[in-house]
Short mmCIF file of C-alpha atoms and ligand atoms in Angstrom, two decimals:
data_model
loop_
_atom_site.label_atom_id
_atom_site.label_comp_id
_atom_site.label_asym_id
_atom_site.label_seq_id
_atom_site.Cartn_x
_atom_site.Cartn_y
_atom_site.Cartn_z
CA UNK I 1 -26.21 -8.29 7.47
CA UNK I 2 -26.66 -7.61 3.86
CA UNK I 3 -23.96 -7.64 1.72
CA UNK I 4 -25.00 -6.62 -2.25
CA UNK I 5 -22.38 -9.25 -3.86
CA UNK I 6 -22.14 -9.10 -7.45
CA UNK I 7 -19.29 -11.69 -8.06
CA UNK I 8 -17.41 -11.50 -11.50
CA UNK I 9 -13.74 -13.48 -10.14
CA UNK I 10 -15.55 -16.72 -9.28
CA UNK I 11 -17.09 -17.11 -12.70
CA UNK I 12 -13.50 -17.09 -14.33
CA UNK I 13 -12.05 -20.54 -15.27
CA UNK I 14 -11.42 -22.88 -12.67
CA UNK I 15 -7.42 -22.65 -13.22
CA UNK I 16 -7.43 -19.13 -11.47
CA UNK I 17 -8.47 -20.19 -7.85
CA UNK I 18 -9.80 -22.80 -5.53
CA UNK I 19 -13.17 -22.40 -4.41
CA UNK I 20 -13.27 -23.05 -0.33
CA UNK I 21 -14.87 -21.29 2.49
CA UNK I 22 -12.88 -19.87 5.95
CA UNK I 23 -12.01 -22.05 8.74
CA UNK I 24 -14.05 -21.31 12.09
CA UNK I 25 -12.13 -19.48 14.69
CA UNK I 26 -12.98 -20.59 18.31
CA UNK I 27 -13.71 -17.37 20.47
CA UNK I 28 -14.04 -14.03 17.79
CA UNK I 29 -14.68 -10.65 18.73
CA UNK I 30 -15.31 -7.53 16.72
CA UNK I 31 -12.28 -5.17 17.38
CA UNK I 32 -13.19 -2.79 14.74
CA UNK I 33 -15.82 -1.83 11.94
CA UNK I 34 -15.18 0.90 9.19
CA UNK I 35 -18.75 2.07 9.17
CA UNK I 36 -18.16 4.75 6.45
CA UNK I 37 -16.73 2.31 4.13
CA UNK I 38 -19.60 -0.28 4.72
CA UNK I 39 -21.85 2.68 3.88
CA UNK I 40 -19.80 3.50 0.50
CA UNK I 41 -20.13 -0.39 -0.40
CA UNK I 42 -23.82 -0.70 0.27
CA UNK I 43 -23.53 -3.10 3.34
CA UNK I 44 -26.55 -2.53 5.21
CA UNK I 45 -28.34 -3.74 8.67
CA UNK I 46 -24.83 -4.40 10.60
CA UNK I 47 -25.32 -5.87 13.96
CA UNK I 48 -22.53 -6.76 16.47
CA UNK I 49 -23.15 -9.97 16.10
CA UNK I 50 -23.42 -11.09 12.67
CA UNK I 51 -20.55 -9.15 11.91
CA UNK I 52 -18.19 -10.85 14.03
CA UNK I 53 -19.55 -13.86 12.73
CA UNK I 54 -18.68 -13.21 9.24
CA UNK I 55 -15.88 -11.34 9.43
CA UNK I 56 -13.96 -13.82 11.51
CA UNK I 57 -15.44 -16.69 8.88
CA UNK I 58 -17.29 -17.94 11.21
CA UNK I 59 -20.69 -17.81 8.89
CA UNK I 60 -20.83 -16.92 5.13
CA UNK I 61 -22.97 -14.23 4.17
CA UNK I 62 -25.64 -14.73 1.61
CA UNK I 63 -24.21 -14.88 -1.95
CA UNK I 64 -20.50 -14.97 -0.86
CA UNK I 65 -18.88 -17.35 -3.17
CA UNK I 66 -15.76 -17.73 -1.27
CA UNK I 67 -12.44 -18.44 -3.18
CA UNK I 68 -8.41 -18.36 -2.77
CA UNK I 69 -6.81 -16.86 -5.80
CA UNK I 70 -3.56 -18.59 -7.58
CA UNK I 71 -0.73 -16.45 -8.32
CA UNK I 72 2.81 -16.49 -8.29
CA UNK I 73 5.84 -13.73 -8.00
CA UNK I 74 9.37 -12.63 -7.83
CA UNK I 75 9.94 -12.28 -4.26
CA UNK I 76 13.37 -10.20 -3.37
CA UNK I 77 14.16 -11.06 -7.39
CA UNK I 78 13.99 -14.71 -7.35
CA UNK I 79 10.94 -16.35 -9.28
CA UNK I 80 8.51 -18.08 -7.01
CA UNK I 81 6.45 -20.47 -9.41
CA UNK I 82 3.41 -20.57 -6.89
CA UNK I 83 2.44 -18.35 -4.32
CA UNK I 84 -1.54 -17.80 -4.21
CA UNK I 85 -3.70 -17.17 -1.15
CA UNK I 86 -2.35 -18.90 1.66
CA UNK I 87 -4.18 -17.41 4.14
CA UNK I 88 -6.77 -14.93 2.18
CA UNK I 89 -10.41 -15.75 1.54
CA UNK I 90 -12.28 -13.69 -1.14
CA UNK I 91 -15.74 -13.71 -0.32
CA UNK I 92 -16.97 -12.01 -3.34
CA UNK I 93 -17.33 -8.21 -4.96
CA UNK I 94 -19.84 -5.38 -4.56
CA UNK I 95 -20.36 -2.21 -6.56
CA UNK I 96 -19.49 0.63 -4.22
CA UNK I 97 -21.40 4.00 -4.44
CA UNK I 98 -18.85 5.46 -7.27
CA UNK I 99 -19.75 2.65 -9.29
CA UNK I 100 -16.44 0.90 -8.67
CA UNK I 101 -16.18 -3.39 -8.14
CA UNK I 102 -14.87 -4.16 -4.78
CA UNK I 103 -13.49 -7.25 -3.30
CA UNK I 104 -14.16 -8.07 -0.04
CA UNK I 105 -11.34 -10.34 1.23
CA UNK I 106 -10.61 -11.77 5.02
CA UNK I 107 -6.95 -12.17 5.22
CA UNK I 108 -6.01 -14.82 8.30
CA UNK I 109 -9.08 -16.83 7.42
CA UNK I 110 -7.31 -20.31 7.41
CA UNK I 111 -5.33 -22.67 5.57
CA UNK I 112 -5.73 -22.88 1.51
CA UNK I 113 -4.12 -25.17 -0.95
CA UNK I 114 -1.85 -22.37 -1.35
CA UNK I 115 -0.22 -22.22 2.39
CA UNK I 116 3.11 -23.97 1.61
CA UNK I 117 3.46 -24.74 5.44
CA UNK I 118 2.02 -21.59 6.62
CA UNK I 119 -0.99 -22.01 9.38
CA UNK I 120 -3.39 -19.67 7.39
CA UNK I 121 -3.37 -17.04 10.10
CA UNK I 122 -2.10 -13.47 10.89
CA UNK I 123 -2.00 -11.99 14.52
CA UNK I 124 -3.14 -9.24 15.57
CA UNK I 125 -0.20 -6.78 15.53
CA UNK I 126 -0.08 -6.87 11.50
CA UNK I 127 -3.75 -6.67 11.39
CA UNK I 128 -4.19 -3.61 13.31
CA UNK I 129 -1.04 -2.26 11.67
CA UNK I 130 -2.81 -2.86 8.07
CA UNK I 131 -5.76 -1.44 9.51
CA UNK I 132 -4.29 1.78 10.75
CA UNK I 133 -1.85 2.46 7.86
CA UNK I 134 -4.20 1.42 4.92
CA UNK I 135 -6.71 3.79 6.12
CA UNK I 136 -4.32 6.58 6.95
CA UNK I 137 -2.89 6.14 3.39
CA UNK I 138 -6.50 6.71 2.03
CA UNK I 139 -6.78 9.86 4.24
CA UNK I 140 -3.94 11.01 2.56
CA UNK I 141 -5.33 10.29 -1.21
CA UNK I 142 -2.90 7.79 -1.95
CA UNK I 143 -4.67 5.05 -3.59
CA UNK I 144 -4.72 1.64 -1.26
CA UNK I 145 -6.49 -1.52 -0.15
CA UNK I 146 -8.76 -0.58 2.68
CA UNK I 147 -9.71 -1.93 6.13
CA UNK I 148 -13.47 -3.03 6.43
CA UNK I 149 -13.05 -4.95 9.75
CA UNK I 150 -10.43 -6.31 12.36
CA UNK I 151 -11.82 -9.18 14.27
CA UNK I 152 -9.86 -11.30 17.30
CA UNK I 153 -10.14 -14.87 17.04
CA UNK I 154 -9.66 -15.98 20.65
CA UNK I 155 -6.61 -18.50 19.12
CA UNK I 156 -3.48 -17.84 19.62
CA UNK I 157 -0.86 -18.77 16.87
CA UNK I 158 2.86 -19.25 16.99
CA UNK I 159 5.26 -16.64 15.43
CA UNK I 160 8.98 -16.19 15.80
CA UNK I 161 8.28 -13.84 18.60
CA UNK I 162 6.27 -16.69 20.41
CA UNK I 163 2.64 -17.21 21.06
CA UNK I 164 0.43 -14.24 19.93
CA UNK I 165 -3.23 -13.53 19.48
CA UNK I 166 -4.82 -14.49 16.26
CA UNK I 167 -6.72 -12.06 14.23
CA UNK I 168 -8.70 -11.67 10.81
CA UNK I 169 -8.55 -8.74 8.64
CA UNK I 170 -11.35 -7.91 5.97
CA UNK I 171 -10.11 -5.54 3.39
CA UNK I 172 -11.51 -4.20 0.29
CA UNK I 173 -9.60 -3.81 -3.14
CA UNK I 174 -10.55 -2.53 -6.52
CA UNK I 175 -9.24 -5.85 -7.30
CA UNK I 176 -6.73 -8.54 -6.13
CA UNK I 177 -5.08 -8.85 -9.40
CA UNK I 178 -1.37 -8.62 -9.22
CA UNK I 179 1.75 -8.89 -11.43
CA UNK I 180 2.06 -12.22 -10.16
CA UNK I 181 -1.56 -13.25 -11.39
CA UNK I 182 -0.14 -12.83 -14.78
CA UNK I 183 3.39 -14.43 -14.00
CA UNK I 184 1.60 -17.88 -12.92
CA UNK I 185 -0.21 -18.38 -16.41
CA UNK I 186 2.83 -16.88 -18.63
CA UNK I 187 5.20 -19.30 -16.59
CA UNK I 188 3.18 -22.39 -17.02
CA UNK I 189 2.43 -21.87 -20.65
CA UNK I 190 -1.56 -21.22 -20.22
CA UNK I 191 -1.73 -18.78 -23.15
CA UNK I 192 -5.79 -18.94 -23.11
CA UNK I 193 -5.69 -18.38 -19.26
CA UNK I 194 -3.32 -15.43 -19.97
CA UNK I 195 -5.65 -14.26 -22.39
CA UNK I 196 -8.67 -14.15 -20.52
CA UNK I 197 -6.85 -12.57 -17.37
CA UNK I 198 -5.70 -9.84 -19.67
CA UNK I 199 -9.03 -9.19 -20.91
CA UNK I 200 -10.64 -9.52 -17.30
CA UNK I 201 -8.01 -6.85 -16.08
CA UNK I 202 -8.64 -4.15 -18.93
CA UNK I 203 -12.34 -4.44 -18.52
CA UNK I 204 -12.17 -4.05 -14.53
CA UNK I 205 -9.51 -1.35 -14.42
CA UNK I 206 -8.47 0.01 -17.51
CA UNK I 207 -11.77 -0.04 -19.83
CA UNK I 208 -10.06 2.53 -22.32
CA UNK I 209 -6.85 0.01 -23.00
CA UNK I 210 -7.11 -1.67 -26.80
CA UNK I 211 -5.17 -4.41 -25.69
CA UNK I 212 -2.06 -6.04 -23.94
CA UNK I 213 0.21 -3.65 -24.65
CA UNK I 214 -2.04 -0.55 -23.75
CA UNK I 215 -2.57 -2.38 -20.40
CA UNK I 216 1.32 -2.25 -19.91
CA UNK I 217 1.09 1.52 -20.51
CA UNK I 218 -1.47 2.53 -18.07
CA UNK I 219 -0.19 -0.14 -15.47
CA UNK I 220 3.36 1.80 -15.48
CA UNK I 221 1.45 5.04 -15.44
CA UNK I 222 -0.40 3.98 -12.41
CA UNK I 223 2.68 2.64 -10.48
CA UNK I 224 4.64 5.63 -11.39
CA UNK I 225 2.22 8.09 -10.10
CA UNK I 226 1.98 5.42 -6.72
CA UNK I 227 5.59 5.50 -6.20
CA UNK I 228 5.86 9.22 -6.42
CA UNK I 229 3.14 9.79 -3.98
CA UNK I 230 4.41 7.07 -1.45
CA UNK I 231 7.81 8.99 -1.83
CA UNK I 232 5.80 12.17 -0.66
CA UNK I 233 4.61 11.14 2.20
CA UNK I 234 7.84 9.26 3.14
CA UNK I 235 6.25 5.82 2.91
CA UNK I 236 8.32 2.80 2.40
CA UNK I 237 6.56 -0.39 1.57
CA UNK I 238 9.07 -2.63 2.47
CA UNK I 239 8.40 -5.67 0.44
CA UNK I 240 7.55 -4.70 -3.43
CA UNK I 241 7.44 -8.45 -4.66
CA UNK I 242 5.89 -8.60 -8.07
CA UNK I 243 2.92 -10.70 -6.11
CA UNK I 244 2.46 -7.39 -4.11
CA UNK I 245 2.22 -5.21 -7.04
CA UNK I 246 -1.53 -4.41 -7.94
CA UNK I 247 -2.53 -4.01 -11.06
CA UNK I 248 -5.11 -1.56 -10.33
CA UNK I 249 -2.27 0.88 -8.91
CA UNK I 250 -3.26 0.38 -5.32
CA UNK I 251 -0.97 0.20 -2.31
CA UNK I 252 -1.22 -3.66 -1.05
CA UNK I 253 0.19 -5.73 1.33
CA UNK I 254 1.21 -3.32 4.74
CA UNK I 255 3.45 -6.11 6.07
CA UNK I 256 6.69 -4.75 7.05
CA UNK I 257 5.68 -1.24 5.87
CA UNK I 258 7.05 2.27 7.99
CA UNK I 259 6.89 6.02 7.30
CA UNK I 260 10.15 7.78 7.98
CA UNK I 261 10.90 9.58 10.53
CA UNK I 262 14.38 11.48 9.96
CA UNK I 263 14.95 11.81 6.59
CA UNK I 264 17.46 9.30 4.47
CA UNK I 265 17.16 8.08 0.79
CA UNK I 266 18.44 4.63 2.09
CA UNK I 267 16.45 4.22 4.88
CA UNK I 268 14.78 0.35 5.26
CA UNK I 269 12.86 -1.00 7.82
CA UNK I 270 12.17 -4.84 7.02
CA UNK I 271 14.25 -6.86 9.07
CA UNK I 272 14.59 -9.19 6.27
CA UNK I 273 15.80 -6.48 3.65
CA UNK I 274 19.38 -7.24 4.50
CA UNK I 275 20.37 -5.52 1.01
CA UNK I 276 18.03 -2.65 1.14
CA UNK I 277 16.59 -3.81 -2.11
CA UNK I 278 13.12 -1.65 -0.85
CA UNK I 279 14.81 0.96 0.50
CA UNK I 280 13.05 4.74 0.44
CA UNK I 281 14.86 5.84 -2.38
CA UNK I 282 15.05 2.43 -4.71
CA UNK I 283 11.19 2.01 -4.73
CA UNK I 284 11.29 3.58 -8.77
CA UNK I 285 13.95 0.91 -9.73
CA UNK I 286 11.80 -1.59 -7.58
CA UNK I 287 8.73 -0.61 -9.80
CA UNK I 288 10.44 -0.60 -12.84
CA UNK I 289 11.68 -4.13 -12.28
CA UNK I 290 8.01 -5.23 -11.57
CA UNK I 291 6.78 -3.74 -14.43
CA UNK I 292 9.26 -5.45 -16.45
CA UNK I 293 7.96 -8.51 -14.85
CA UNK I 294 4.64 -7.62 -16.23
CA UNK I 295 5.76 -6.88 -19.59
CA UNK I 296 7.48 -10.36 -19.94
CA UNK I 297 4.53 -12.01 -18.70
CA UNK I 298 2.43 -10.39 -21.46
CA UNK I 299 4.73 -11.30 -24.32
CA UNK I 300 3.53 -14.69 -25.10
CA UNK I 301 -0.08 -12.93 -26.28
CA UNK I 302 1.70 -11.36 -29.29
CA UNK I 303 1.96 -12.88 -32.94
CA UNK I 304 4.96 -10.88 -33.45
CA UNK I 305 7.26 -11.14 -30.45
CA UNK I 306 9.95 -9.10 -31.62
CA UNK I 307 7.67 -6.11 -32.46
CA UNK I 308 6.20 -6.77 -29.09
CA UNK I 309 9.49 -7.01 -27.19
CA UNK I 310 10.27 -3.57 -28.66
CA UNK I 311 7.53 -1.80 -27.95
CA UNK I 312 7.31 -3.37 -24.13
CA UNK I 313 10.90 -2.32 -23.99
CA UNK I 314 10.48 0.89 -24.52
CA UNK I 315 7.86 1.53 -22.34
CA UNK I 316 9.53 0.07 -19.63
CA UNK I 317 12.63 2.32 -20.42
CA UNK I 318 10.28 5.38 -20.17
CA UNK I 319 9.21 4.54 -17.06
CA UNK I 320 12.34 6.57 -14.97
CA UNK I 321 10.90 9.81 -16.74
CA UNK I 322 7.76 9.21 -15.80
CA UNK I 323 8.42 8.49 -12.10
CA UNK I 324 10.71 11.68 -12.27
CA UNK I 325 7.96 13.57 -13.45
CA UNK I 326 5.18 12.32 -10.81
CA UNK I 327 8.37 12.91 -8.13
CA UNK I 328 8.88 16.23 -9.62
CA UNK I 329 4.85 17.27 -9.34
CA UNK I 330 4.44 15.84 -5.88
CA UNK I 331 7.55 17.52 -4.12
CA UNK I 332 6.96 20.64 -6.03
CA UNK I 333 3.33 20.80 -4.70
CA UNK I 334 4.99 20.42 -1.20
CA UNK I 335 6.84 23.22 -1.46
CA UNK I 336 3.89 25.49 -2.96
CA UNK I 337 4.63 25.10 -6.84
CA UNK I 338 1.64 23.89 -8.45
CA UNK I 339 3.30 24.00 -11.99
CA UNK I 340 7.07 23.15 -11.85
CA UNK I 341 9.80 23.64 -14.12
CA UNK I 342 12.85 21.36 -14.33
CA UNK I 343 14.65 23.22 -12.59
CA UNK I 344 12.46 22.74 -9.66
CA UNK I 345 14.10 19.74 -9.12
CA UNK I 346 17.08 21.11 -7.80
CA UNK I 347 15.44 22.90 -5.26
CA UNK I 348 13.62 20.29 -3.83
CA UNK I 349 16.95 18.36 -4.08
CA UNK I 350 18.74 20.60 -1.97
CA UNK I 351 16.16 20.55 0.71
CA UNK I 352 16.26 16.74 1.03
CA UNK I 353 20.19 16.56 0.81
CA UNK I 354 19.87 19.12 3.72
CA UNK I 355 17.56 17.45 5.47
CA UNK I 356 19.29 14.12 5.01
CA UNK I 357 22.73 15.42 6.59
CA UNK I 358 21.23 16.86 9.48
CA UNK I 359 18.50 14.12 9.88
CA UNK I 360 15.40 16.53 9.61
CA UNK I 361 11.94 14.92 10.29
CA UNK I 362 10.65 14.65 6.74
CA UNK I 363 6.77 15.20 8.00
CA UNK I 364 7.38 17.98 10.43
CA UNK I 365 10.03 19.65 7.97
CA UNK I 366 7.71 19.97 5.32
CA UNK I 367 4.77 20.99 7.40
CA UNK I 368 6.66 23.78 8.97
CA UNK I 369 8.06 25.57 5.76
CA UNK I 370 4.68 27.06 5.55
CA UNK I 371 4.81 28.32 9.12
CA UNK I 372 8.30 29.85 9.41
CA UNK I 373 9.35 27.13 11.79
CA UNK I 374 11.34 24.68 9.30
CA UNK I 375 14.50 25.74 10.53
CA UNK I 376 13.87 24.62 13.81
CA UNK I 377 14.21 21.25 12.37
CA UNK I 378 18.06 21.90 11.67
CA UNK I 379 21.03 21.88 13.31
CA UNK I 380 22.93 24.13 10.68
CA UNK I 381 20.39 26.56 10.93
CA UNK I 382 22.54 28.76 8.26
CA UNK I 383 22.50 26.43 5.55
CA UNK I 384 18.29 26.01 5.78
CA UNK I 385 18.30 29.93 5.82
CA UNK I 386 20.23 30.26 2.37
CA UNK I 387 17.99 27.35 1.03
CA UNK I 388 14.68 29.25 2.46
CA UNK I 389 15.74 32.39 0.33
CA UNK I 390 15.95 30.30 -2.68
CA UNK I 391 12.43 28.83 -2.16
CA UNK I 392 10.56 32.27 -1.14
CA UNK I 393 12.07 33.90 -4.21
CA UNK I 394 10.61 30.87 -5.94
CA UNK I 395 7.16 30.88 -4.58
CA UNK I 396 6.84 34.87 -4.45
CA UNK I 397 3.52 35.79 -6.03
CA UNK I 398 2.58 32.30 -6.80
CA UNK I 399 -1.18 32.26 -6.39
CA UNK I 400 -2.41 29.48 -3.59
CA UNK I 401 0.89 28.40 -2.77
CA UNK I 402 0.22 28.61 0.88
CA UNK I 403 -3.00 26.59 0.15
CA UNK I 404 -1.08 23.94 -1.98
CA UNK I 405 1.71 23.32 0.97
CA UNK I 406 -0.87 22.78 3.53
CA UNK I 407 -3.02 20.19 1.32
CA UNK I 408 0.14 18.43 0.34
CA UNK I 409 2.05 18.27 3.49
CA UNK I 410 0.40 16.21 6.24
CA UNK I 411 0.57 17.04 9.94
CA UNK I 412 0.15 13.63 10.92
CA UNK I 413 1.21 9.98 9.32
CA UNK I 414 1.40 7.08 11.28
CA UNK I 415 4.81 6.65 13.06
CA UNK I 416 6.40 3.62 13.49
CA UNK I 417 6.64 4.03 17.20
CA UNK I 418 3.55 4.80 17.66
CA UNK I 419 1.91 1.59 15.92
CA UNK I 420 4.19 -0.53 17.64
CA UNK I 421 2.93 1.23 21.19
CA UNK I 422 -0.92 0.81 19.74
CA UNK I 423 -0.08 -3.03 18.75
CA UNK I 424 1.13 -3.57 22.63
CA UNK I 425 -1.83 -1.87 24.41
CA UNK I 426 -4.07 -3.90 21.85
CA UNK I 427 -2.22 -7.15 22.98
CA UNK I 428 -2.74 -6.14 26.36
CA UNK I 429 -6.56 -5.61 25.40
CA UNK I 430 -6.48 -1.93 25.17
CA UNK I 431 -8.14 -0.62 22.08
CA UNK I 432 -7.86 3.09 22.86
CA UNK I 433 -4.77 4.01 21.08
CA UNK I 434 -6.15 2.44 18.03
CA UNK I 435 -8.91 4.17 18.55
CA UNK I 436 -7.20 7.62 19.04
CA UNK I 437 -5.01 6.94 16.08
CA UNK I 438 -7.98 5.92 13.66
CA UNK I 439 -9.59 9.43 14.78
CA UNK I 440 -6.38 11.46 14.52
CA UNK I 441 -5.12 10.02 10.95
CA UNK I 442 -8.82 10.44 9.30
CA UNK I 443 -7.88 14.23 8.79
CA UNK I 444 -4.28 14.26 8.25
CA UNK I 445 -3.55 17.70 6.75
CA UNK I 446 -5.63 19.58 9.30
CA UNK I 447 -3.64 21.46 11.84
CA UNK I 448 -3.19 20.11 15.16
CA UNK I 449 -1.41 19.63 18.18
CA UNK I 450 -1.63 16.20 18.70
CA UNK I 451 1.06 14.39 20.13
CA UNK I 452 1.13 12.11 17.48
CA UNK I 453 3.16 14.81 15.26
CA UNK I 454 6.01 13.88 17.61
CA UNK I 455 8.69 12.08 16.25
CA UNK I 456 10.23 9.25 18.39
CA UNK I 457 12.53 9.90 21.25
CA UNK I 458 15.54 7.78 21.27
CA UNK I 459 14.31 5.29 23.56
CA UNK I 460 10.85 4.92 21.38
CA UNK I 461 12.68 4.49 18.11
CA UNK I 462 11.49 1.20 16.33
CA UNK I 463 14.40 0.69 13.82
CA UNK I 464 12.63 -2.70 12.44
CA UNK I 465 9.39 -4.22 11.07
CA UNK I 466 9.13 -7.80 11.11
CA UNK I 467 8.14 -9.95 8.13
CA UNK I 468 6.36 -12.40 10.75
CA UNK I 469 3.33 -11.58 10.01
P1 AMP N 501 3.12 -11.56 1.86
O1 AMP N 501 4.33 -11.72 2.33
O2 AMP N 501 2.06 -11.41 3.16
O3 AMP N 501 2.83 -11.02 0.48
O4 AMP N 501 2.85 -13.24 1.65
C1 AMP N 501 3.70 -14.18 0.86
C2 AMP N 501 2.95 -15.48 0.65
O5 AMP N 501 2.76 -15.93 1.67
C3 AMP N 501 1.63 -15.31 0.38
O6 AMP N 501 1.30 -16.30 -0.65
C4 AMP N 501 0.66 -15.48 0.97
O7 AMP N 501 -0.50 -16.12 1.18
C5 AMP N 501 1.50 -16.49 2.08
N1 AMP N 501 1.53 -16.46 3.42
C6 AMP N 501 1.99 -15.38 4.43
N2 AMP N 501 1.70 -15.66 5.58
C7 AMP N 501 1.14 -16.96 5.52
C8 AMP N 501 0.41 -17.82 6.49
N3 AMP N 501 0.60 -17.40 7.92
N4 AMP N 501 0.08 -18.76 6.30
C9 AMP N 501 0.00 -19.34 4.71
N5 AMP N 501 0.42 -18.49 3.77
C10 AMP N 501 1.03 -17.60 4.20
MG1 MG N 502 1.37 -10.51 -0.82
#
């Protein structure tokens, strides 16, 4: 197998990482491989034997320069001065067919100096969850890391639930730079490294940015857009810590994430998120918190600290309006309105309020708006009828409204109960549900009669996701 590496992170100062190879595993087996993604990365000559060796970490591809990245981060609001890749190894980077530099990283590839007591491994469940959900997000048009391969290791690992089959995920990302990468150098007073990192991030992600303030502005814009996109498909990330907030604006780290079925602004899935810090409707606030941390980390780079603080504060304070505008754009499109006016916010909010009080399914309600069947999602149908009258009046004569609705309201999202069922099957050696989901979620906006559109029955509901990844 040939991977056309072109590594840049490995050329940064030693302070940025620890170079080390993955730890071998006993009996690797290739479970999934993303051929389309591999092609776009210029990966050639793929045979199963070599792929199994490389994607398990048992052998290193030529020109790989493996390393674990250093970073820190705020976890649930508390600063942790040292995190870093505790179980991930960056093999290197390639330039894809669109000219974009992509990291290729193994997750669950063994211990590193940043493992902090962890085993450096991942179990099959979260590996397949990330595989399915990140690829579904990509198909939904939402910026995300992607899944290139999944391998089972043939080794059992210990988690809260007991002994579980180990696995390694190979993922790609436009980079693994996080808010926490900036924080670690800022907090340690390594200003030269902070400057090097800033220059690197600008060059890699926002080449038009003129300096750190412009970088902050660009990352805030990317995060505002990302959060609005998440909300428009009912996605709850679940662990928006600053170490899981990518500078490039991609969704990263699919640990306790979930898509909601029946709509509620306060929905939380993560079992460790007792306070609802990362609840569906709190995601804009948390993005703003993360951007405030990035701003704080960048301040040491400025000579005139007072002026910089003032400017950065203005950028952060502009975020609510920025997210609101992005939210309005995304949700208005779901109603068939390409160019929303401020009054449309009330039309959207009224529908969401109805959905919340009546427990309507988020995905199926929006999808059905275009077929006249949305009222079936409500128990108080007259209340919905009244709303629909307003909606019909608003989109009357709007060209392309129907097409816009079909292109922005997916028929399929990876429902949590299906993911759990898929993981159970895979743990028992049956990959058929995984294959079926991968195929279905590749075209989420197509009309379908798939059973995967069905919300969970009372017995099927999976109310919590676990961080024991
Ligand atoms: P996450 O919640 O996956 O974003 O991880 C938070 C931090 O814990 C990161 O530094 C991870 O690398 C580390 N970590 C998570 N699981 C493990 C593990 N099994 N072994 C070592 N480090 C881990
Ligand atoms: Mg993480």
